[in-house]
Amino acid sequence: MAYTIDRHPCEDSPRLGAMTLHPEPESVSRARRWFRKFIAPYNLACSIDDCTLMISELVTNAICYGKSDDPWLVRVEWYREGTSLRVDVHNPGFPANVRLRHPEANDAHGRGLLLVDSIADSWRSGPSCFGGTVVSFVVADAWPA
């Protein structure tokens, strides 16, 4: 199986959904498509296009920079926290490797976190509860108060 979707989180959880993807290029479009499908019933007040762009960038980074000697997966989770939306992207890479770059105009890579930084209200990286790294972004006022 190429991916799994958890669209029925437990009732008391702020988690709205999750997906687990193999570290392959096709997973980026799957992440966008499935996020759009499963977030739609929650009637976001923020831009779903912006959210899917940020998910694309973080899943791409997870696939490009995640490393493990064992088979591994990329995990994407989305949460409602009050009126905010938080999205976490987990991979087996090392937290110290995540950094905001400032590429030159002719550099082909290095703009993913720059996009997230400019669109999201906040973002962070650190150790993942699954081992490895999690990179998260928050969109404030994703739902009316």
PDB file of C-alpha atoms in Angstrom:
ATOM      1  CA  MET A   1       0.000   0.000   0.000  1.00  0.00           C
ATOM      2  CA  ALA A   2       1.373   3.413  -0.934  1.00  0.00           C
ATOM      3  CA  TYR A   3      -0.318   5.384   1.838  1.00  0.00           C
ATOM      4  CA  THR A   4      -2.797   5.208   4.705  1.00  0.00           C
ATOM      5  CA  ILE A   5      -5.380   7.752   5.786  1.00  0.00           C
ATOM      6  CA  ASP A   6      -6.824   8.243   9.263  1.00  0.00           C
ATOM      7  CA  ARG A   7      -9.919  10.352   8.805  1.00  0.00           C
ATOM      8  CA  HIS A   8     -11.737   9.180  11.913  1.00  0.00           C
ATOM      9  CA  PRO A   9      -9.723  10.421  14.890  1.00  0.00           C
ATOM     10  CA  CYS A  10     -11.023   9.703  18.374  1.00  0.00           C
ATOM     11  CA  GLU A  11     -13.754  12.046  19.553  1.00  0.00           C
ATOM     12  CA  ASP A  12     -11.756  13.805  22.297  1.00  0.00           C
ATOM     13  CA  SER A  13      -8.716  14.447  20.110  1.00  0.00           C
ATOM     14  CA  PRO A  14      -7.974  17.805  18.496  1.00  0.00           C
ATOM     15  CA  ARG A  15      -6.494  15.826  15.591  1.00  0.00           C
ATOM     16  CA  LEU A  16      -8.734  16.069  12.538  1.00  0.00           C
ATOM     17  CA  GLY A  17      -6.835  13.578  10.380  1.00  0.00           C
ATOM     18  CA  ALA A  18      -3.529  12.009   9.420  1.00  0.00           C
ATOM     19  CA  MET A  19      -1.892  10.289   6.503  1.00  0.00           C
ATOM     20  CA  THR A  20       1.164   8.094   6.173  1.00  0.00           C
ATOM     21  CA  LEU A  21       3.037   8.197   2.870  1.00  0.00           C
ATOM     22  CA  HIS A  22       5.986   6.418   1.341  1.00  0.00           C
ATOM     23  CA  PRO A  23       8.985   8.682   0.648  1.00  0.00           C
ATOM     24  CA  GLU A  24       8.424   8.927  -3.100  1.00  0.00           C
ATOM     25  CA  PRO A  25       7.660  11.916  -5.341  1.00  0.00           C
ATOM     26  CA  GLU A  26       4.035  10.824  -5.945  1.00  0.00           C
ATOM     27  CA  SER A  27       3.354  11.263  -2.231  1.00  0.00           C
ATOM     28  CA  VAL A  28       3.509  15.051  -2.553  1.00  0.00           C
ATOM     29  CA  SER A  29       0.450  15.210  -4.806  1.00  0.00           C
ATOM     30  CA  ARG A  30      -1.296  12.555  -2.684  1.00  0.00           C
ATOM     31  CA  ALA A  31      -0.755  14.674   0.420  1.00  0.00           C
ATOM     32  CA  ARG A  32      -2.294  17.716  -1.276  1.00  0.00           C
ATOM     33  CA  ARG A  33      -5.224  15.774  -2.671  1.00  0.00           C
ATOM     34  CA  TRP A  34      -6.089  13.915   0.535  1.00  0.00           C
ATOM     35  CA  PHE A  35      -5.680  16.977   2.758  1.00  0.00           C
ATOM     36  CA  ARG A  36      -8.090  18.934   0.525  1.00  0.00           C
ATOM     37  CA  LYS A  37     -10.595  16.101   0.600  1.00  0.00           C
ATOM     38  CA  PHE A  38     -10.552  15.497   4.340  1.00  0.00           C
ATOM     39  CA  ILE A  39     -10.307  19.109   5.521  1.00  0.00           C
ATOM     40  CA  ALA A  40     -13.242  20.262   3.335  1.00  0.00           C
ATOM     41  CA  PRO A  41     -16.009  19.225   5.796  1.00  0.00           C
ATOM     42  CA  TYR A  42     -14.405  21.398   8.494  1.00  0.00           C
ATOM     43  CA  ASN A  43     -15.137  24.620   6.554  1.00  0.00           C
ATOM     44  CA  LEU A  44     -11.826  26.416   6.957  1.00  0.00           C
ATOM     45  CA  ALA A  45     -11.946  30.204   6.856  1.00  0.00           C
ATOM     46  CA  CYS A  46      -8.309  30.354   5.729  1.00  0.00           C
ATOM     47  CA  SER A  47      -6.897  29.576   2.288  1.00  0.00           C
ATOM     48  CA  ILE A  48      -6.827  25.839   1.597  1.00  0.00           C
ATOM     49  CA  ASP A  49      -4.529  26.634  -1.354  1.00  0.00           C
ATOM     50  CA  ASP A  50      -2.000  28.177   1.046  1.00  0.00           C
ATOM     51  CA  CYS A  51      -2.245  25.171   3.362  1.00  0.00           C
ATOM     52  CA  THR A  52      -1.748  22.669   0.538  1.00  0.00           C
ATOM     53  CA  LEU A  53       1.227  24.668  -0.764  1.00  0.00           C
ATOM     54  CA  MET A  54       2.868  24.522   2.667  1.00  0.00           C
ATOM     55  CA  ILE A  55       2.085  20.797   2.990  1.00  0.00           C
ATOM     56  CA  SER A  56       3.649  20.231  -0.454  1.00  0.00           C
ATOM     57  CA  GLU A  57       6.812  22.017   0.599  1.00  0.00           C
ATOM     58  CA  LEU A  58       7.134  20.172   3.912  1.00  0.00           C
ATOM     59  CA  VAL A  59       6.375  16.730   2.436  1.00  0.00           C
ATOM     60  CA  THR A  60       8.905  17.410  -0.338  1.00  0.00           C
ATOM     61  CA  ASN A  61      11.502  18.375   2.281  1.00  0.00           C
ATOM     62  CA  ALA A  62      10.673  15.271   4.336  1.00  0.00           C
ATOM     63  CA  ILE A  63      11.164  13.049   1.278  1.00  0.00           C
ATOM     64  CA  CYS A  64      14.376  14.797   0.181  1.00  0.00           C
ATOM     65  CA  TYR A  65      16.038  15.101   3.575  1.00  0.00           C
ATOM     66  CA  GLY A  66      14.593  12.274   5.686  1.00  0.00           C
ATOM     67  CA  LYS A  67      17.126   9.523   6.232  1.00  0.00           C
ATOM     68  CA  SER A  68      16.997   6.104   7.801  1.00  0.00           C
ATOM     69  CA  ASP A  69      18.783   2.800   7.422  1.00  0.00           C
ATOM     70  CA  ASP A  70      15.389   1.090   7.725  1.00  0.00           C
ATOM     71  CA  PRO A  71      12.305   1.513   5.535  1.00  0.00           C
ATOM     72  CA  TRP A  72      10.524   4.671   6.608  1.00  0.00           C
ATOM     73  CA  LEU A  73       7.388   6.737   6.061  1.00  0.00           C
ATOM     74  CA  VAL A  74       6.379  10.391   6.054  1.00  0.00           C
ATOM     75  CA  ARG A  75       3.488  11.164   8.397  1.00  0.00           C
ATOM     76  CA  VAL A  76       1.244  14.233   8.019  1.00  0.00           C
ATOM     77  CA  GLU A  77      -1.233  15.171  10.774  1.00  0.00           C
ATOM     78  CA  TRP A  78      -3.600  18.117  11.061  1.00  0.00           C
ATOM     79  CA  TYR A  79      -5.154  19.523  14.227  1.00  0.00           C
ATOM     80  CA  ARG A  80      -7.664  22.097  15.320  1.00  0.00           C
ATOM     81  CA  GLU A  81      -6.349  24.135  18.238  1.00  0.00           C
ATOM     82  CA  GLY A  82      -9.046  26.646  19.159  1.00  0.00           C
ATOM     83  CA  THR A  83      -9.466  28.737  16.012  1.00  0.00           C
ATOM     84  CA  SER A  84      -6.059  27.695  14.602  1.00  0.00           C
ATOM     85  CA  LEU A  85      -5.029  24.903  12.247  1.00  0.00           C
ATOM     86  CA  ARG A  86      -1.743  23.123  12.944  1.00  0.00           C
ATOM     87  CA  VAL A  87      -0.152  20.723  10.456  1.00  0.00           C
ATOM     88  CA  ASP A  88       2.734  18.435  11.445  1.00  0.00           C
ATOM     89  CA  VAL A  89       4.983  16.621   8.963  1.00  0.00           C
ATOM     90  CA  HIS A  90       7.163  13.865  10.468  1.00  0.00           C
ATOM     91  CA  ASN A  91      10.224  12.181   8.935  1.00  0.00           C
ATOM     92  CA  PRO A  92      13.201  10.193  10.267  1.00  0.00           C
ATOM     93  CA  GLY A  93      15.781  12.950   9.658  1.00  0.00           C
ATOM     94  CA  PHE A  94      17.618  14.812  12.399  1.00  0.00           C
ATOM     95  CA  PRO A  95      15.970  17.931  13.936  1.00  0.00           C
ATOM     96  CA  ALA A  96      19.234  19.891  13.837  1.00  0.00           C
ATOM     97  CA  ASN A  97      19.185  19.757  10.015  1.00  0.00           C
ATOM     98  CA  VAL A  98      16.036  21.887   9.625  1.00  0.00           C
ATOM     99  CA  ARG A  99      16.906  25.507   8.970  1.00  0.00           C
ATOM    100  CA  LEU A 100      15.535  28.474   7.097  1.00  0.00           C
ATOM    101  CA  ARG A 101      17.739  29.174   4.095  1.00  0.00           C
ATOM    102  CA  HIS A 102      18.100  32.353   2.091  1.00  0.00           C
ATOM    103  CA  PRO A 103      18.968  31.105  -1.409  1.00  0.00           C
ATOM    104  CA  GLU A 104      20.431  33.236  -4.138  1.00  0.00           C
ATOM    105  CA  ALA A 105      18.095  34.219  -6.980  1.00  0.00           C
ATOM    106  CA  ASN A 106      19.552  31.571  -9.294  1.00  0.00           C
ATOM    107  CA  ASP A 107      19.535  28.708  -6.741  1.00  0.00           C
ATOM    108  CA  ALA A 108      17.213  25.884  -7.815  1.00  0.00           C
ATOM    109  CA  HIS A 109      16.355  24.769  -4.258  1.00  0.00           C
ATOM    110  CA  GLY A 110      16.000  26.092  -0.730  1.00  0.00           C
ATOM    111  CA  ARG A 111      12.746  28.050  -0.786  1.00  0.00           C
ATOM    112  CA  GLY A 112      10.358  25.584   0.903  1.00  0.00           C
ATOM    113  CA  LEU A 113      10.718  26.827   4.471  1.00  0.00           C
ATOM    114  CA  LEU A 114      10.934  30.401   3.208  1.00  0.00           C
ATOM    115  CA  LEU A 115       7.451  29.947   1.699  1.00  0.00           C
ATOM    116  CA  VAL A 116       6.152  28.383   4.914  1.00  0.00           C
ATOM    117  CA  ASP A 117       7.705  31.204   6.938  1.00  0.00           C
ATOM    118  CA  SER A 118       6.019  33.846   4.770  1.00  0.00           C
ATOM    119  CA  ILE A 119       2.552  32.204   4.654  1.00  0.00           C
ATOM    120  CA  ALA A 120       2.067  30.576   8.070  1.00  0.00           C
ATOM    121  CA  ASP A 121       1.486  32.559  11.227  1.00  0.00           C
ATOM    122  CA  SER A 122       4.209  30.444  12.825  1.00  0.00           C
ATOM    123  CA  TRP A 123       6.271  27.326  12.218  1.00  0.00           C
ATOM    124  CA  ARG A 124       8.723  25.214  14.181  1.00  0.00           C
ATOM    125  CA  SER A 125      10.835  22.106  13.938  1.00  0.00           C
ATOM    126  CA  GLY A 126      12.017  19.673  16.557  1.00  0.00           C
ATOM    127  CA  PRO A 127      12.122  16.044  17.610  1.00  0.00           C
ATOM    128  CA  SER A 128       9.158  13.972  16.452  1.00  0.00           C
ATOM    129  CA  CYS A 129       7.227  11.785  18.880  1.00  0.00           C
ATOM    130  CA  PHE A 130       7.729   9.042  16.257  1.00  0.00           C
ATOM    131  CA  GLY A 131      11.500   9.533  16.228  1.00  0.00           C
ATOM    132  CA  GLY A 132      13.302  11.813  13.815  1.00  0.00           C
ATOM    133  CA  THR A 133      11.973  15.275  12.985  1.00  0.00           C
ATOM    134  CA  VAL A 134       8.670  17.086  12.922  1.00  0.00           C
ATOM    135  CA  VAL A 135       8.158  20.370  11.102  1.00  0.00           C
ATOM    136  CA  SER A 136       4.882  22.118  11.933  1.00  0.00           C
ATOM    137  CA  PHE A 137       3.059  25.197  10.766  1.00  0.00           C
ATOM    138  CA  VAL A 138       0.138  27.062  12.304  1.00  0.00           C
ATOM    139  CA  VAL A 139      -2.499  29.128  10.551  1.00  0.00           C
ATOM    140  CA  ALA A 140      -4.263  31.339  13.079  1.00  0.00           C
ATOM    141  CA  ASP A 141      -7.958  32.130  12.638  1.00  0.00           C
ATOM    142  CA  ALA A 142      -8.499  29.123  10.393  1.00  0.00           C
ATOM    143  CA  TRP A 143     -12.014  29.003  11.860  1.00  0.00           C
ATOM    144  CA  PRO A 144     -14.220  31.840  13.080  1.00  0.00           C
ATOM    145  CA  ALA A 145     -14.010  32.466  16.832  1.00  0.00           C
TER     146      ALA A 145
END
